[in-house]
Amino acid sequence: MQTSDRIIEAATRLIKKNGYRGVSTKAIATEAKVNESTIFRQFGSKQGILEAIIERHSDIPQFEKLLKEDATDNPEVDLLNVSQQYRLFFHKNADIILIGLRDKGMLPELDRVLADPPLKLHSLLVEYFERLQKKKVIARQDERLIAMSFLSMCYGFQMSELIHRQYQSQLVTEEEFYKHSVSLFVKGILSQS
Amino acid sequence: MQTSDRIIEAATRLIKKNGYRGVSTKAIATEAKVNESTIFRQFGSKQGILEAIIERHSDIPQFEKLLKEDATDNPEVDLLNVSQQYRLFFHKNADIILIGLRDKGMLPELDRVLADPPLKLHSLLVEYFERLQKKKVIARQDERLIAMSFLSMCYGFQMSELIHRQYQSQLVTEEEFYKHSVSLFVKGILSQS
DNA sequence: AATGCATGCAAGTGCACGCTTGCAAATCTG
DNA sequence: CAGATTTGCAAGCGTGCACTTGCATGCATT
């Protein structure tokens, strides 16, 4: 069915821009070139559209694999992989994340898309750094803190891109940022204080 | 006048939680224990409340001083100061930032509170790192990139605290985070590749 | 050709919202 | 105390919103 796709896409575009409450079903219908009644026949209610948007974009990143089975225990390699995966996650879910920021608290599942990945990634990074310390690959230090530093760096860069992209011409490209940041971070955790 | 204060505080609380469009003037009146008509006599319109909220919180951070006149050119010291200032900025403007995230695009000034500080800080950091390189305090590297790494780290940590504080019990405290992160970052930019 | 289904169209319903107004009570000010 | 200002109260206005419904039309399947 092509109609409901057009509705979902139109709604996504508008809600991302104006927030759920800032968009009327009439506006969605116009944007989707569809009669307003069709929306309700397809999704039942306005909230039904939002649920459909979320369901369609449910894409949860798989950090476990990168930091456990596939880990090389060379932090420069592994962390670059993780950062790429995280970046990919932001790109795939950009719409939902932006909607989630605007309409936090509307749907529990929407909040989870926003809150879960960083939490999950932090705990995996803690485990990873613990292991590297036991193997004496990196210096002794508080794993919680280095995990948080690395996570904040990636999270901050991506969020800033999402939130401010329209206002600021790209200061640095994603690729050079991660290449440089990961190596800078690794130097930091390798060196003995 | 105590009445308008109560209205502004009530409105801030509610808008932060539900977004501008998610809060009715009636709800604000109830929360402020004030008659609804009083709101309009005081602020003229619903948008007038929002403008008053913004005006009241206009608090722009002064990074220039820290990175120019007062700079010690010891990066560990200066960057810790900057991070503290940035952290302070987030605390003072937490309400507005959260509202700005929700209702981006409603008022130009609201958008600016959100977008300007990171941009400004980035350009100041670029200048700062340029100078340290000329003085051979730190190794040769792209100032734009180290500035962005440091900024993203601070921005990411603070944004994550603002956005997720309710969901995640604090993983690390602000103080230990900055103490650790700054020193890790400085190690990274000091070491020769 | 007949049946069923998705859609368009037009009209409408009820409700919540932003906002106004007139008047009385309360509170402040000189 | 007198006058002015600020509030509460109650009623109401117009509008936009989410959502419904009945009917007509096109379109695909059998």
Coordinates of C-alpha atoms (C1' of nucleotides) in Angstrom, one line a residue:
Chain A
M1 CA 0.0 0.0 0.0
Q2 CA 1.5 3.2 -1.1
T3 CA -0.9 5.6 0.6
S4 CA 0.1 4.9 4.2
D5 CA 3.8 5.2 3.2
R6 CA 3.2 8.7 1.9
I7 CA 1.3 9.6 5.1
I8 CA 4.1 8.3 7.3
E9 CA 6.8 10.1 5.4
A10 CA 4.8 13.4 5.3
A11 CA 4.1 13.1 9.1
T12 CA 7.7 12.4 9.8
R13 CA 8.8 15.4 7.9
L14 CA 6.4 17.7 9.6
I15 CA 6.6 16.4 13.1
K16 CA 10.4 16.6 12.9
K17 CA 10.1 20.2 12.0
N18 CA 7.2 21.4 14.2
G19 CA 6.7 18.8 16.9
Y20 CA 3.8 16.4 17.3
R21 CA 1.5 19.0 18.7
G22 CA 2.6 21.5 16.2
V23 CA 1.3 19.5 13.3
S24 CA -2.4 19.0 12.5
T25 CA -3.8 15.9 10.8
K26 CA -5.1 18.3 8.1
A27 CA -1.5 19.5 7.4
I28 CA -0.3 15.9 7.2
A29 CA -3.0 15.1 4.8
T30 CA -2.1 18.0 2.6
E31 CA 1.6 17.2 2.7
A32 CA 0.9 13.6 1.8
K33 CA -1.6 14.6 -0.9
V34 CA -4.2 12.5 0.7
N35 CA -7.7 13.2 2.1
E36 CA -7.7 13.7 5.8
S37 CA -10.2 11.0 6.4
T38 CA -7.9 8.5 4.8
I39 CA -5.4 9.1 7.7
F40 CA -8.0 8.0 10.3
R41 CA -9.1 5.0 8.3
Q42 CA -5.5 3.9 8.0
F43 CA -4.1 4.7 11.5
G44 CA -7.2 5.1 13.6
S45 CA -5.9 8.3 15.4
K46 CA -3.3 10.9 15.2
Q47 CA -1.2 9.0 17.7
G48 CA -1.5 6.0 15.5
I49 CA 0.7 7.7 13.0
L50 CA 3.4 8.4 15.6
E51 CA 3.4 4.8 16.6
A52 CA 3.7 3.7 13.0
I53 CA 6.7 6.1 12.6
I54 CA 8.4 4.6 15.6
E55 CA 7.7 1.0 14.7
R56 CA 9.1 1.5 11.2
H57 CA 12.3 2.9 12.5
S58 CA 13.0 0.4 15.2
D59 CA 16.7 -0.1 14.6
I60 CA 18.8 -1.0 17.6
P61 CA 22.5 -1.0 17.2
Q62 CA 24.6 -4.1 17.9
F63 CA 27.5 -2.9 19.9
E64 CA 28.0 -6.3 21.7
K65 CA 29.4 -8.0 18.7
L66 CA 32.0 -5.2 18.1
L67 CA 33.2 -5.1 21.7
K68 CA 33.1 -8.8 22.5
E69 CA 33.4 -11.5 19.8
D70 CA 34.8 -9.3 17.1
A71 CA 37.1 -7.2 19.4
T72 CA 40.7 -7.1 18.4
D73 CA 41.6 -5.6 21.8
N74 CA 43.5 -3.0 19.9
P75 CA 41.6 0.0 21.2
E76 CA 42.3 2.2 18.2
V77 CA 40.7 -0.3 15.9
D78 CA 37.8 -1.3 18.2
L79 CA 36.9 2.2 19.2
L80 CA 36.9 3.4 15.7
N81 CA 34.5 0.6 14.8
V82 CA 32.2 1.4 17.7
S83 CA 32.2 5.1 16.8
Q84 CA 31.3 4.2 13.2
Q85 CA 28.5 2.0 14.4
Y86 CA 27.2 4.7 16.7
R87 CA 27.4 7.3 13.9
L88 CA 25.4 4.9 11.7
F89 CA 22.8 4.5 14.4
F90 CA 22.4 8.3 14.5
H91 CA 22.0 8.5 10.8
K92 CA 19.5 5.7 10.5
N93 CA 17.4 7.1 13.4
A94 CA 17.9 10.8 12.9
D95 CA 14.2 11.3 12.3
I96 CA 13.1 9.5 15.4
I97 CA 15.8 11.0 17.6
L98 CA 14.8 14.5 16.6
I99 CA 11.1 13.7 17.2
G100 CA 12.0 12.1 20.5
L101 CA 13.8 15.2 21.6
R102 CA 10.9 17.4 20.8
D103 CA 8.1 15.2 22.1
K104 CA 9.8 13.4 25.0
G105 CA 7.3 11.9 27.3
M106 CA 4.6 11.3 24.7
L107 CA 5.3 7.6 24.2
P108 CA 7.4 5.4 26.4
E109 CA 8.9 3.7 23.4
L110 CA 10.0 7.0 21.9
D111 CA 11.8 7.8 25.1
R112 CA 13.6 4.5 25.0
V113 CA 15.0 5.0 21.5
L114 CA 16.6 8.1 22.9
A115 CA 17.8 6.9 26.3
D116 CA 18.7 3.2 25.9
P117 CA 21.6 3.2 23.4
P118 CA 23.9 5.5 25.3
L119 CA 23.3 3.6 28.5
K120 CA 23.9 0.3 26.8
L121 CA 27.0 1.5 25.1
H122 CA 28.4 2.9 28.3
S123 CA 28.1 -0.4 30.2
L124 CA 29.7 -2.3 27.3
L125 CA 32.6 0.2 27.1
V126 CA 33.1 -0.3 30.9
E127 CA 33.5 -4.0 30.4
Y128 CA 35.7 -3.5 27.4
F129 CA 38.1 -1.2 29.2
E130 CA 38.1 -3.4 32.3
R131 CA 39.4 -6.3 30.1
L132 CA 42.0 -4.1 28.4
Q133 CA 43.3 -3.2 31.8
K134 CA 43.5 -6.7 33.0
K135 CA 45.4 -7.6 29.9
K136 CA 47.7 -4.6 30.6
V137 CA 47.0 -3.1 27.2
I138 CA 46.0 0.3 28.8
A139 CA 47.1 2.0 32.0
R140 CA 45.2 1.6 35.2
Q141 CA 42.3 4.1 35.5
D142 CA 38.7 4.3 36.3
E143 CA 36.8 2.5 33.5
R144 CA 33.6 4.3 34.2
L145 CA 35.3 7.6 33.5
I146 CA 37.1 6.7 30.3
A147 CA 33.9 5.1 29.1
M148 CA 32.0 8.2 29.8
S149 CA 34.6 10.4 28.2
F150 CA 34.5 8.5 25.0
L151 CA 30.8 8.1 24.9
S152 CA 30.3 11.8 25.6
M153 CA 32.6 12.7 22.8
C154 CA 30.7 10.6 20.2
Y155 CA 27.3 11.5 21.6
G156 CA 28.1 15.2 21.8
F157 CA 29.3 15.3 18.2
Q158 CA 26.4 13.5 16.8
M159 CA 23.8 15.3 18.8
S160 CA 25.3 18.6 17.9
E161 CA 25.1 17.6 14.2
L162 CA 21.5 16.6 14.6
I163 CA 20.4 19.7 16.5
H164 CA 22.5 22.4 14.9
R165 CA 23.2 21.2 11.4
Q166 CA 20.8 23.7 9.9
Y167 CA 22.5 26.6 11.7
Q168 CA 26.2 25.9 11.5
S169 CA 27.9 25.0 8.3
Q170 CA 29.8 21.8 9.1
L171 CA 32.9 22.8 11.1
V172 CA 34.5 19.4 10.5
T173 CA 33.5 16.3 8.6
E174 CA 32.4 13.2 10.5
E175 CA 35.1 11.2 9.0
E176 CA 38.0 13.4 10.0
F177 CA 36.5 14.0 13.4
Y178 CA 36.3 10.3 14.3
K179 CA 39.7 9.5 12.9
H180 CA 41.3 12.2 14.9
S181 CA 39.3 11.9 18.1
V182 CA 39.7 8.2 18.5
S183 CA 43.4 8.4 18.1
L184 CA 43.6 11.4 20.5
F185 CA 41.5 9.4 23.0
V186 CA 43.6 6.3 22.6
K187 CA 46.8 8.3 23.2
G188 CA 45.2 9.6 26.4
I189 CA 44.4 6.2 27.8
L190 CA 47.6 4.6 26.7
S191 CA 50.0 7.1 28.3
Q192 CA 50.9 6.5 32.0
S193 CA 50.1 9.5 34.2
Chain B
M1 CA 5.2 42.1 41.7
Q2 CA 5.0 38.6 43.0
T3 CA 2.2 37.4 40.7
S4 CA 4.1 37.6 37.4
D5 CA 7.0 35.7 39.0
R6 CA 4.8 32.9 40.0
I7 CA 3.4 32.7 36.5
I8 CA 6.8 32.6 34.9
E9 CA 8.0 29.9 37.3
A10 CA 4.9 27.8 36.8
A11 CA 5.1 28.2 33.0
T12 CA 8.7 27.3 33.0
R13 CA 8.1 24.1 34.9
L14 CA 5.2 23.0 32.7
I15 CA 6.7 24.0 29.3
K16 CA 9.9 22.2 30.2
K17 CA 7.9 19.1 30.9
N18 CA 5.3 19.2 28.1
G19 CA 6.5 21.7 25.5
Y20 CA 5.0 25.1 24.7
R21 CA 2.1 23.7 22.7
G22 CA 1.5 21.0 25.3
V23 CA 0.7 23.5 28.0
S24 CA -2.5 25.5 28.1
T25 CA -2.8 29.0 29.7
K26 CA -5.4 27.5 31.9
A27 CA -2.9 24.9 33.2
I28 CA -0.3 27.6 33.8
A29 CA -2.9 29.6 35.7
T30 CA -3.8 26.6 37.9
E31 CA -0.2 25.8 38.5
A32 CA 0.6 29.4 39.5
K33 CA -2.5 29.6 41.6
V34 CA -3.6 32.6 39.6
N35 CA -6.7 33.4 37.6
E36 CA -6.3 32.8 33.9
S37 CA -7.2 36.3 32.9
T38 CA -4.4 37.6 35.1
I39 CA -1.9 35.9 32.7
F40 CA -3.2 37.9 29.8
R41 CA -3.3 41.1 31.7
Q42 CA 0.3 40.7 32.6
F43 CA 1.9 39.2 29.5
G44 CA -0.6 40.1 26.8
S45 CA -0.5 36.7 25.2
K46 CA 0.7 33.1 25.7
Q47 CA 3.8 33.8 23.7
G48 CA 4.5 36.8 25.9
I49 CA 5.1 34.4 28.8
L50 CA 7.7 32.5 26.7
E51 CA 9.4 35.7 25.8
A52 CA 9.5 36.7 29.5
I53 CA 11.0 33.3 30.4
I54 CA 13.8 33.8 27.8
E55 CA 14.5 37.4 28.8
R56 CA 14.8 36.4 32.4
H57 CA 17.3 33.7 31.7
S58 CA 19.5 35.6 29.3
D59 CA 22.9 34.6 30.6
I60 CA 25.7 34.4 28.2
P61 CA 29.0 32.8 29.2
Q62 CA 32.2 34.7 29.0
F63 CA 34.7 32.3 27.6
E64 CA 36.9 35.1 26.0
K65 CA 38.3 36.1 29.3
L66 CA 39.3 32.6 30.3
L67 CA 41.0 31.8 27.0
K68 CA 42.7 35.1 26.4
E69 CA 43.5 37.5 29.2
D70 CA 43.4 35.0 32.0
A71 CA 44.9 32.1 30.1
T72 CA 47.9 30.5 31.8
D73 CA 48.7 28.6 28.6
N74 CA 48.9 25.5 30.7
P75 CA 46.2 23.6 28.9
E76 CA 45.3 21.4 31.8
V77 CA 44.5 24.5 33.9
D78 CA 42.8 26.6 31.2
L79 CA 40.7 23.8 29.8
L80 CA 39.5 22.8 33.2
N81 CA 38.4 26.4 33.8
V82 CA 36.6 26.5 30.5
S83 CA 34.9 23.2 31.2
Q84 CA 33.7 24.6 34.5
Q85 CA 32.4 27.7 32.9
Y86 CA 30.6 25.7 30.3
R87 CA 29.1 23.4 33.0
L88 CA 28.0 26.5 34.9
F89 CA 26.3 27.8 31.7
F90 CA 24.4 24.6 31.4
H91 CA 23.2 24.7 35.0
K92 CA 22.1 28.3 34.9
N93 CA 20.3 27.8 31.6
A94 CA 19.0 24.3 32.0
D95 CA 15.4 25.4 31.8
I96 CA 15.8 27.4 28.6
I97 CA 17.9 24.8 27.0
L98 CA 15.4 22.1 27.6
I99 CA 12.6 24.4 26.3
G100 CA 14.7 25.3 23.3
L101 CA 15.2 21.6 22.5
R102 CA 11.5 21.0 22.6
D103 CA 10.3 24.1 20.9
K104 CA 13.1 24.8 18.5
G105 CA 12.0 27.2 15.8
M106 CA 9.3 29.0 17.8
L107 CA 11.4 32.1 18.7
P108 CA 14.7 33.1 17.0
E109 CA 16.2 34.1 20.3
L110 CA 15.4 30.7 21.8
D111 CA 17.3 29.0 19.0
R112 CA 20.2 31.3 19.6
V113 CA 20.6 30.4 23.2
L114 CA 21.0 26.8 22.1
A115 CA 23.2 27.3 19.1
D116 CA 25.5 30.2 19.8
P117 CA 27.5 29.1 22.8
P118 CA 29.0 26.0 21.2
L119 CA 29.9 27.9 18.0
K120 CA 31.5 30.7 20.0
L121 CA 33.4 28.3 22.2
H122 CA 34.7 26.3 19.2
S123 CA 36.1 29.4 17.5
L124 CA 37.8 30.5 20.7
L125 CA 39.2 27.1 21.3
V126 CA 40.6 27.1 17.8
E127 CA 42.4 30.3 18.5
Y128 CA 43.7 29.0 21.8
F129 CA 45.1 25.8 20.4
E130 CA 46.7 27.7 17.5
R131 CA 48.5 29.9 20.0
L132 CA 49.7 26.8 22.0
Q133 CA 51.0 25.3 18.9
K134 CA 53.0 28.4 17.9
K135 CA 54.4 28.4 21.4
K136 CA 55.3 24.7 21.0
V137 CA 53.3 23.8 24.1
I138 CA 51.4 21.2 22.3
A139 CA 52.2 19.1 19.3
R140 CA 51.3 20.1 15.7
Q141 CA 47.8 19.0 14.8
D142 CA 44.6 20.4 13.3
E143 CA 43.2 22.9 15.8
R144 CA 39.7 22.6 14.4
L145 CA 39.7 18.9 15.2
I146 CA 41.0 19.1 18.8
A147 CA 38.7 22.0 19.5
M148 CA 35.8 19.9 18.2
S149 CA 36.9 16.9 20.2
F150 CA 37.1 18.8 23.5
L151 CA 33.9 20.7 22.8
S152 CA 32.0 17.6 21.9
M153 CA 33.1 15.9 25.1
C154 CA 31.8 18.7 27.3
Y155 CA 28.7 19.3 25.2
G156 CA 27.9 15.6 25.1
F157 CA 28.2 15.1 28.8
Q158 CA 26.1 18.1 29.7
M159 CA 23.4 17.4 27.1
S160 CA 23.2 13.9 28.2
E161 CA 22.8 15.0 31.8
L162 CA 20.1 17.4 30.8
I163 CA 18.2 15.1 28.6
H164 CA 18.5 11.8 30.4
R165 CA 19.0 12.8 34.0
Q166 CA 15.5 11.5 34.9
Y167 CA 16.1 8.1 33.4
Q168 CA 19.6 7.2 34.3
S169 CA 20.9 7.4 37.8
Q170 CA 24.1 9.4 37.6
L171 CA 26.8 7.2 36.2
V172 CA 29.6 9.5 37.1
T173 CA 29.6 12.9 38.9
E174 CA 30.3 16.1 37.1
E175 CA 33.4 16.8 39.1
E176 CA 35.2 13.5 38.6
F177 CA 34.2 13.5 34.9
Y178 CA 35.8 16.8 34.1
K179 CA 38.8 16.2 36.3
H180 CA 39.5 13.0 34.5
S181 CA 38.4 14.0 31.0
V182 CA 40.5 17.1 30.8
S183 CA 43.6 15.4 31.9
L184 CA 43.0 12.6 29.5
F185 CA 42.4 15.1 26.7
V186 CA 45.5 17.0 27.6
K187 CA 47.6 13.8 27.5
G188 CA 46.3 13.2 24.1
I189 CA 47.2 16.6 22.7
L190 CA 50.6 16.7 24.4
S191 CA 51.9 13.4 23.1
Q192 CA 53.7 13.3 19.8
S193 CA 52.2 10.9 17.3
Chain C
dA1 C1' -19.7 -8.1 -15.6
dA2 C1' -20.0 -8.3 -10.6
dT3 C1' -17.9 -7.8 -6.1
dG4 C1' -15.1 -5.8 -2.8
dC5 C1' -11.9 -2.4 -1.2
dA6 C1' -9.4 1.8 -0.8
dT7 C1' -9.9 6.5 -1.5
dG8 C1' -11.9 11.3 -2.3
dC9 C1' -15.3 14.6 -1.0
dA10 C1' -18.2 17.4 1.9
dA11 C1' -20.4 18.2 5.8
dG12 C1' -20.5 18.1 10.4
dT13 C1' -19.7 17.3 15.8
dG14 C1' -17.9 18.3 20.1
dC15 C1' -14.3 20.1 22.5
dA16 C1' -10.3 22.6 24.1
dC17 C1' -7.9 26.5 23.4
dG18 C1' -6.4 31.5 23.4
dC19 C1' -8.2 35.5 24.6
dT20 C1' -11.7 39.3 26.1
dT21 C1' -14.7 41.7 29.1
dG22 C1' -17.4 43.7 32.8
dC23 C1' -17.8 43.9 37.6
dA24 C1' -16.7 43.2 42.4
dA25 C1' -13.3 42.5 45.9
dA26 C1' -8.9 43.1 47.6
dT27 C1' -4.6 45.3 48.0
dC28 C1' -1.4 48.9 47.7
dT29 C1' -0.1 54.0 47.8
dG30 C1' 0.2 58.6 49.2
Chain D
dC1 C1' -9.0 57.6 54.7
dA2 C1' -9.3 58.3 49.4
dG3 C1' -7.9 56.9 45.0
dA4 C1' -5.6 53.9 42.0
dT5 C1' -4.0 49.4 40.7
dT6 C1' -4.1 44.6 40.7
dT7 C1' -6.6 40.5 41.0
dG8 C1' -10.6 37.0 41.1
dC9 C1' -14.7 35.5 39.0
dA10 C1' -17.8 34.1 35.5
dA11 C1' -19.4 34.2 31.2
dG12 C1' -18.5 34.1 26.7
dC13 C1' -16.5 34.4 21.7
dG14 C1' -14.3 32.5 17.7
dT15 C1' -11.3 29.2 16.0
dG16 C1' -8.8 25.2 15.0
dC17 C1' -8.5 20.7 16.1
dA18 C1' -9.2 15.4 16.2
dC19 C1' -12.3 12.6 14.5
dT20 C1' -16.9 10.7 12.1
dT21 C1' -20.0 9.6 8.6
dG22 C1' -22.5 8.8 4.3
dC23 C1' -22.0 8.6 -0.4
dA24 C1' -19.8 8.5 -4.8
dT25 C1' -15.9 7.0 -7.6
dG26 C1' -12.2 4.5 -9.2
dC27 C1' -9.6 0.1 -9.4
dA28 C1' -8.3 -4.6 -9.0
dT29 C1' -9.7 -9.5 -8.6
dT30 C1' -12.4 -13.3 -9.9

